[in-house]
Short mmCIF file of C-alpha atoms and ligand atoms in Angstrom, two decimals:
data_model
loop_
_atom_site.label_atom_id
_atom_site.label_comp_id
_atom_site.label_asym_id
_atom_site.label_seq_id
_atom_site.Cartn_x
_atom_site.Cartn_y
_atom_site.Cartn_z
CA UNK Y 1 0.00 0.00 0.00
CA UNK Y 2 1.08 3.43 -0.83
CA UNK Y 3 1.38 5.63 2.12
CA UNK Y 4 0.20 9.43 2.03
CA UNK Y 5 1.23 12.16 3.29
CA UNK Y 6 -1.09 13.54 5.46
CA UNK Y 7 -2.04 17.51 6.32
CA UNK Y 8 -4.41 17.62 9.26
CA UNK Y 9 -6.17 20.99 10.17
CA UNK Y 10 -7.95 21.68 13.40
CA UNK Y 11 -11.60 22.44 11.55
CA UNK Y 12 -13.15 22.15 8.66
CA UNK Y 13 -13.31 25.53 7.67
CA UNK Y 14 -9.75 25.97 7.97
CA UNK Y 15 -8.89 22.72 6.03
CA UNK Y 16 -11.22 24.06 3.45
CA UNK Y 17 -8.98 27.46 3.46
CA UNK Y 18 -5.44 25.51 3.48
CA UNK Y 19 -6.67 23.42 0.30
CA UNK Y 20 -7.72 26.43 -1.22
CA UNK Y 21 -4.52 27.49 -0.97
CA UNK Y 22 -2.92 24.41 -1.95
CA UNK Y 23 -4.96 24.54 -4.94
CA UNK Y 24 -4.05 27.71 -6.26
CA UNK Y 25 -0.15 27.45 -5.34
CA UNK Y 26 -0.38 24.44 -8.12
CA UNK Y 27 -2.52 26.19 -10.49
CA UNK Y 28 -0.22 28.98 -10.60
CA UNK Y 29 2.74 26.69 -11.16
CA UNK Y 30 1.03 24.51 -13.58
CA UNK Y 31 -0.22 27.13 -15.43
CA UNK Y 32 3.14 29.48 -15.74
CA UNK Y 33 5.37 25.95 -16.29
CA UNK Y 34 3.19 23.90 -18.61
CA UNK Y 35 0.35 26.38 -19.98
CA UNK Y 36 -2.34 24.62 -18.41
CA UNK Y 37 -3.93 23.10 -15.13
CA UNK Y 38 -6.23 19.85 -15.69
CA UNK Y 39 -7.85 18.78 -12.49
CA UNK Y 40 -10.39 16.83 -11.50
CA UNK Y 41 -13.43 17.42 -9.36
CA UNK Y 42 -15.13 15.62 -6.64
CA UNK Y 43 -18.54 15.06 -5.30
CA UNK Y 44 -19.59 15.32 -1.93
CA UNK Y 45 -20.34 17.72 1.29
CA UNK Y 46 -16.51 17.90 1.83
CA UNK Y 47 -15.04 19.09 -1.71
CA UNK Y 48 -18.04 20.98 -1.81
CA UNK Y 49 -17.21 23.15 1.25
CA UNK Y 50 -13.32 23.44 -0.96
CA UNK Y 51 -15.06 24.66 -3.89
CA UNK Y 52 -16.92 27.62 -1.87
CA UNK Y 53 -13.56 28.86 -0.28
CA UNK Y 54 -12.25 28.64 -4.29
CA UNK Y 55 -15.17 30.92 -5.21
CA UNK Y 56 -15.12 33.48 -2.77
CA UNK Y 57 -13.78 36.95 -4.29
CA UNK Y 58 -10.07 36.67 -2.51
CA UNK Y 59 -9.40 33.93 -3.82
CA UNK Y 60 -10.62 33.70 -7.16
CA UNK Y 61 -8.89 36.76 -8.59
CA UNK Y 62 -5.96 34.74 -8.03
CA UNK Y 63 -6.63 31.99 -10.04
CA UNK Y 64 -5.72 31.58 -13.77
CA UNK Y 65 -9.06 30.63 -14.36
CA UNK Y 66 -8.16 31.01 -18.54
CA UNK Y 67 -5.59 28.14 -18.45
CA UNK Y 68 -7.89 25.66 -16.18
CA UNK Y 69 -9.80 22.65 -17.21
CA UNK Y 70 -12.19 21.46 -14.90
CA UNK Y 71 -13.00 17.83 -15.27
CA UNK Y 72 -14.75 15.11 -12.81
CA UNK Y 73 -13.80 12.28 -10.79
CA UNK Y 74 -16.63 10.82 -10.81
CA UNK Y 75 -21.04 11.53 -11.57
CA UNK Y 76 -24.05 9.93 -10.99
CA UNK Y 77 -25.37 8.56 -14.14
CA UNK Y 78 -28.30 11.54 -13.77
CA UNK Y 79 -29.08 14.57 -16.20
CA UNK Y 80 -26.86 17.58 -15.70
CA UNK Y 81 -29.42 19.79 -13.54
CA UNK Y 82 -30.37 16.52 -11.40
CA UNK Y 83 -30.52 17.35 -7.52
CA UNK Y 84 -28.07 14.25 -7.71
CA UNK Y 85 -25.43 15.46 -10.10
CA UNK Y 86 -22.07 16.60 -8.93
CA UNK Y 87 -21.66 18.60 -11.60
CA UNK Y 88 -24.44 20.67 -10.80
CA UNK Y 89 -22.77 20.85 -7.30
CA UNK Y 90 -19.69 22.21 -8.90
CA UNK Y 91 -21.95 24.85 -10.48
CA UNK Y 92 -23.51 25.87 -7.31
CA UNK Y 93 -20.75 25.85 -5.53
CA UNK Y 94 -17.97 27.36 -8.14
CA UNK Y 95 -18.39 26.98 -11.66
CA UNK Y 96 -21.04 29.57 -11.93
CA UNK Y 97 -18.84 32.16 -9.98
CA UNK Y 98 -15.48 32.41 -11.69
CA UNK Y 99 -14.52 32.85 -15.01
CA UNK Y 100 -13.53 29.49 -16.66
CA UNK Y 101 -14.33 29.31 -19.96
CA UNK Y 102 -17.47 26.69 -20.49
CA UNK Y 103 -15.44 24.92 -23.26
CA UNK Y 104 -12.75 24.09 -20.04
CA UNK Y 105 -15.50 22.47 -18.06
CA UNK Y 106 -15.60 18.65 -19.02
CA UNK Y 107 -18.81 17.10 -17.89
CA UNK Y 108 -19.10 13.47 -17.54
CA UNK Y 109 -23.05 12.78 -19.58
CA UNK Y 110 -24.72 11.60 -16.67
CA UNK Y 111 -27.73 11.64 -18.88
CA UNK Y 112 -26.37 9.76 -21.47
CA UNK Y 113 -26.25 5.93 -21.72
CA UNK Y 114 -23.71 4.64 -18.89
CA UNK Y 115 -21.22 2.58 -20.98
CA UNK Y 116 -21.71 5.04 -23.73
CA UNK Y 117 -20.67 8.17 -21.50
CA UNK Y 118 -17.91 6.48 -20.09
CA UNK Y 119 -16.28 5.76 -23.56
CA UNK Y 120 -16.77 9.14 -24.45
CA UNK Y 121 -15.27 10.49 -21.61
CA UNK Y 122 -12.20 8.45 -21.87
CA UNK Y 123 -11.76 9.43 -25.29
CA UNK Y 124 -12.06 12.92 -24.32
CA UNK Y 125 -9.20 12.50 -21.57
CA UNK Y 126 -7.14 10.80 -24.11
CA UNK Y 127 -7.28 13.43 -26.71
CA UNK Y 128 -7.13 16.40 -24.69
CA UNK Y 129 -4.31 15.27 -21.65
CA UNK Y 130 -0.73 14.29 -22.11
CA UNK Y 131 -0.12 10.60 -21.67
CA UNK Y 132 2.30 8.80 -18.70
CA UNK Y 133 3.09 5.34 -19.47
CA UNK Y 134 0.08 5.52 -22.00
CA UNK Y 135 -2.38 6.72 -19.24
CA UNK Y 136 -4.51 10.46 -19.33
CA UNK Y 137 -2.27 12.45 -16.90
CA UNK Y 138 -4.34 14.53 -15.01
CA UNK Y 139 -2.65 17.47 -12.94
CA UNK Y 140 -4.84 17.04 -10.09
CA UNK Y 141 -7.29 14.40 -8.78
CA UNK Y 142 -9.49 15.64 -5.85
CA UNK Y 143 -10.72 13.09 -3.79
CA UNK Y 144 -13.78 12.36 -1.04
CA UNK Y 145 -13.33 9.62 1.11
CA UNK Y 146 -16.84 7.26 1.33
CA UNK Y 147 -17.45 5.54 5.10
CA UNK Y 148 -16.85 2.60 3.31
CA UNK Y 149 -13.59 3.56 1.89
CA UNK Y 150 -14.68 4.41 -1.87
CA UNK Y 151 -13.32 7.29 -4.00
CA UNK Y 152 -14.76 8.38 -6.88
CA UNK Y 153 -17.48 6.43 -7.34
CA UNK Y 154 -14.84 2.82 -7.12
CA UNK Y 155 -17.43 1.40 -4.28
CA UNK Y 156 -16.38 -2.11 -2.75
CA UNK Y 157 -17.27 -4.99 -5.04
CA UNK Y 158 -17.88 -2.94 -7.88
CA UNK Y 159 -15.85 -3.57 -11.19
CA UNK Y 160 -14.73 -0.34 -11.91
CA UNK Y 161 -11.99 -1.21 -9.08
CA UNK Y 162 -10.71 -3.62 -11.85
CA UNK Y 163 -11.11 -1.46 -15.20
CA UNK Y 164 -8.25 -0.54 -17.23
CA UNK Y 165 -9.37 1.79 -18.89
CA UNK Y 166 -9.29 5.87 -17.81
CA UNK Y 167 -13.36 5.86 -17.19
CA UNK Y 168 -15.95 3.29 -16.69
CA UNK Y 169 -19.60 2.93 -15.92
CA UNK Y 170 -20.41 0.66 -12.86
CA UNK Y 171 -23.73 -0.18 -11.30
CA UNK Y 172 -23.47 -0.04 -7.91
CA UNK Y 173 -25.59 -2.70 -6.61
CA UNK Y 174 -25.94 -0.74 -2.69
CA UNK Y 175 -27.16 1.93 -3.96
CA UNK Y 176 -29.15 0.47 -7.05
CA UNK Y 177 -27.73 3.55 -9.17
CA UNK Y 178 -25.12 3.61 -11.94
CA UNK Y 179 -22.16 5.47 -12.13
CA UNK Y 180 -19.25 7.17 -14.34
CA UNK Y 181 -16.32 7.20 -13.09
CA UNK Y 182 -12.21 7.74 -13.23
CA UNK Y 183 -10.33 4.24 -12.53
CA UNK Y 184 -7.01 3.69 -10.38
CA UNK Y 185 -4.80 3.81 -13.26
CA UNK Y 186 -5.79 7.59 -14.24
CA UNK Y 187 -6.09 8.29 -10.62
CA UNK Y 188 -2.91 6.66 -10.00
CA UNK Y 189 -1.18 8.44 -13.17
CA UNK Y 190 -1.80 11.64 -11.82
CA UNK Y 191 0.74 14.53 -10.82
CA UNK Y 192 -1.15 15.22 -7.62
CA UNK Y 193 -3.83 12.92 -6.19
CA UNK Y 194 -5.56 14.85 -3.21
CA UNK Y 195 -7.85 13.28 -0.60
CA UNK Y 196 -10.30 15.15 1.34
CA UNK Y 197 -12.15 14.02 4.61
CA UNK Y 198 -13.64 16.22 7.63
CA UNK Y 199 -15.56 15.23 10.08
CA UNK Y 200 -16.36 12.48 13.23
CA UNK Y 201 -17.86 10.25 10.81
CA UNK Y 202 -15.35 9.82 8.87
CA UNK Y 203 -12.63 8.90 11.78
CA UNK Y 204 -13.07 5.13 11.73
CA UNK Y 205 -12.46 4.63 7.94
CA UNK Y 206 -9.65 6.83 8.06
CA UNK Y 207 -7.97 5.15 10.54
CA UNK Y 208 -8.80 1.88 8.80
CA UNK Y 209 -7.71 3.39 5.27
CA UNK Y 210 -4.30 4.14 6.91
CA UNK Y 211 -3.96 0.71 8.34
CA UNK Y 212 -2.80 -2.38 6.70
CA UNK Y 213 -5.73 -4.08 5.03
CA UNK Y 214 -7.34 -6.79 7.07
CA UNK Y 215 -8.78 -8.71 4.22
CA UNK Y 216 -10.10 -7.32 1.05
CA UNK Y 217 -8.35 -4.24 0.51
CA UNK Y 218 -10.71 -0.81 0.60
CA UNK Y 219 -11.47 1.12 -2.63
CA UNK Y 220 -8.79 3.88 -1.64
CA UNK Y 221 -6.63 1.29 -0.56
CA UNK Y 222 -5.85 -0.33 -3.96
CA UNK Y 223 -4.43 3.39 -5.06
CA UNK Y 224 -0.88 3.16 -5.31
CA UNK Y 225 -0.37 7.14 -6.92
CA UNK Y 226 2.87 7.54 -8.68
CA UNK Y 227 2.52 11.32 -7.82
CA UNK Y 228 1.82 13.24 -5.00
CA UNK Y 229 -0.67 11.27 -2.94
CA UNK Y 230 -1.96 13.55 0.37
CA UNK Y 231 -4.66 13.58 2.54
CA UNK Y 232 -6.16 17.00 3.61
CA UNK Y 233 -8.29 15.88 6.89
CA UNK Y 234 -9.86 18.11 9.86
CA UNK Y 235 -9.15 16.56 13.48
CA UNK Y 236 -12.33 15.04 14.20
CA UNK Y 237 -11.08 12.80 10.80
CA UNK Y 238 -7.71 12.05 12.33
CA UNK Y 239 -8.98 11.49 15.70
CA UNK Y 240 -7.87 8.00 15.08
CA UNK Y 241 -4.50 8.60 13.56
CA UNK Y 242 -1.64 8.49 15.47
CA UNK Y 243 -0.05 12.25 15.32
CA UNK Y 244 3.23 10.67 14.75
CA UNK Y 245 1.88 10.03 11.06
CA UNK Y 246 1.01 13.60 10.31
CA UNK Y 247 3.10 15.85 8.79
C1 6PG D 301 -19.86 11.13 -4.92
C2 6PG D 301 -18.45 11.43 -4.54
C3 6PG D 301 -17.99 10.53 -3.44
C4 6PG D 301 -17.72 11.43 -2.27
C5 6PG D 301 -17.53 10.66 -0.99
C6 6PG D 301 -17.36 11.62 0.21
O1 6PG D 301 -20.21 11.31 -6.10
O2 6PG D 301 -20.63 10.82 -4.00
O3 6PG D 301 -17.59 11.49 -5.57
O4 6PG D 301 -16.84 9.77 -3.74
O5 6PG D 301 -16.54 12.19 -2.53
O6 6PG D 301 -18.69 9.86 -0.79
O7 6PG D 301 -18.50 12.43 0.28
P1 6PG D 301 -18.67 13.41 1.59
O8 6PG D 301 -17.50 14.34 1.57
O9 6PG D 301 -20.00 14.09 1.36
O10 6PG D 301 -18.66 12.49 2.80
#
């Protein structure tokens, strides 16, 4: 297993605020040393909270907003202005507040026919992001962390944990829904993979994401990133973790 490096802040707001941060230090650097930034989105309560602080006036106008892409970890195989839809969180939240250019935003077609999206989305990933090893390279995966240990949408069980290629569709039998989302070889491909939990919920699976697997490994467990694999968590989410592992 592929340890992180882990960044714990005492709340959520301020891990919110130091990601923010984060996130523009490598947009700026991406987008002065390469010409552009490619990162991924994720859904959920926790990126969410990110993508506020990202919005908000101070920080914005320091983002080069011109040179992003914005694409998605993962959606729920629902149309684009579904209460369900993370893209139509990112919209809320961001996407309708700062000035990237719609043609930069790269929706996964929730609405579209599962296996069908998927294909088109890895297509669009091919043609559009330089390749490692043959692989989409991505300059920045954000990840939620699931209280049963999935990212994305790579739920235990499901086969997407297995696909090779960069996106896949998988029916996730718990929650009788399908799903689009990146696989572990894009995810692991990527320059920066970024994990994101906050809260006393989410204490227990991060201490048992951090631990040696017992028996099947968990979803976020089979990530071995080849880049720079960190967890952002608040300290009711590393309650569990021994401080010694924080740094
Ligand atoms: C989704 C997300 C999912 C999410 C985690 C954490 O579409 O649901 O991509 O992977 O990130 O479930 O969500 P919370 O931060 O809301 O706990």
């Amino acid at each position: 297993m592929v340890r992180p490096l882990l960044t714990v802040e005492d709340s959520p707001e301020r891990l919110a605020r130091v990601v923010a941060e984060r996130v523009t230090a490598a947009a700026r650097e991406d987008a002065a040393g390469r010409g552009a930034f490619h990162w991924a989105l994720a859904g959920g309560s926790t990126p969410e909270a990110l993508y506020r602080v990202l919005a908000g006036a101070d920080v914005a106008r320091r983002l080069p907003w011109s040179r992003m892409h914005a694409w998605f970890g993962d959606e729920r195989c629902v149309p684009p202005d579904h209460p369900d839809s993370n893209y139509r969180m990112a919209r809320a939240a961001l996407l309708d507040h700062v000035p990237l250019p719609a043609e930069q935003v790269h929706r996964m077609a929730g609405e579209a026919p599962p296996e069908r999206a998927a294909a088109a989305y890895a297509d669009e990933l091919g043609a559009a992001l330089p390749a490692r090893d043959g692989v989409p390279q991505l300059d920045l995966v954000l990840l939620g962390l699931g209280p049963d240990g999935h990212v994305a949408s790579l739920f235990p069980g499901t086969t997407g944990l297995d696909a090779a290629e960069p996106a896949t569709a998988v029916h996730v039998p718990r929650l009788d829904a399908w799903r689009l989302t990146l696989t572990p070889p894009v995810i692991n491909a990527a320059r920066r993979v970024w994990l994101l939990a906050s809260g006393p919920g989410k204490a227990d699976i991060v201490h048992a994401a951090l631990g040696e697997p017992g028996g099947e490994p968990l979803p976020v467990q089979r990530l071995a990133p080849r880049g720079e694999w960190r967890w952002f968590l608040d300290a009711a989410a590393a309650a569990r973790v021994e401080r010694a592992g924080a740094r």
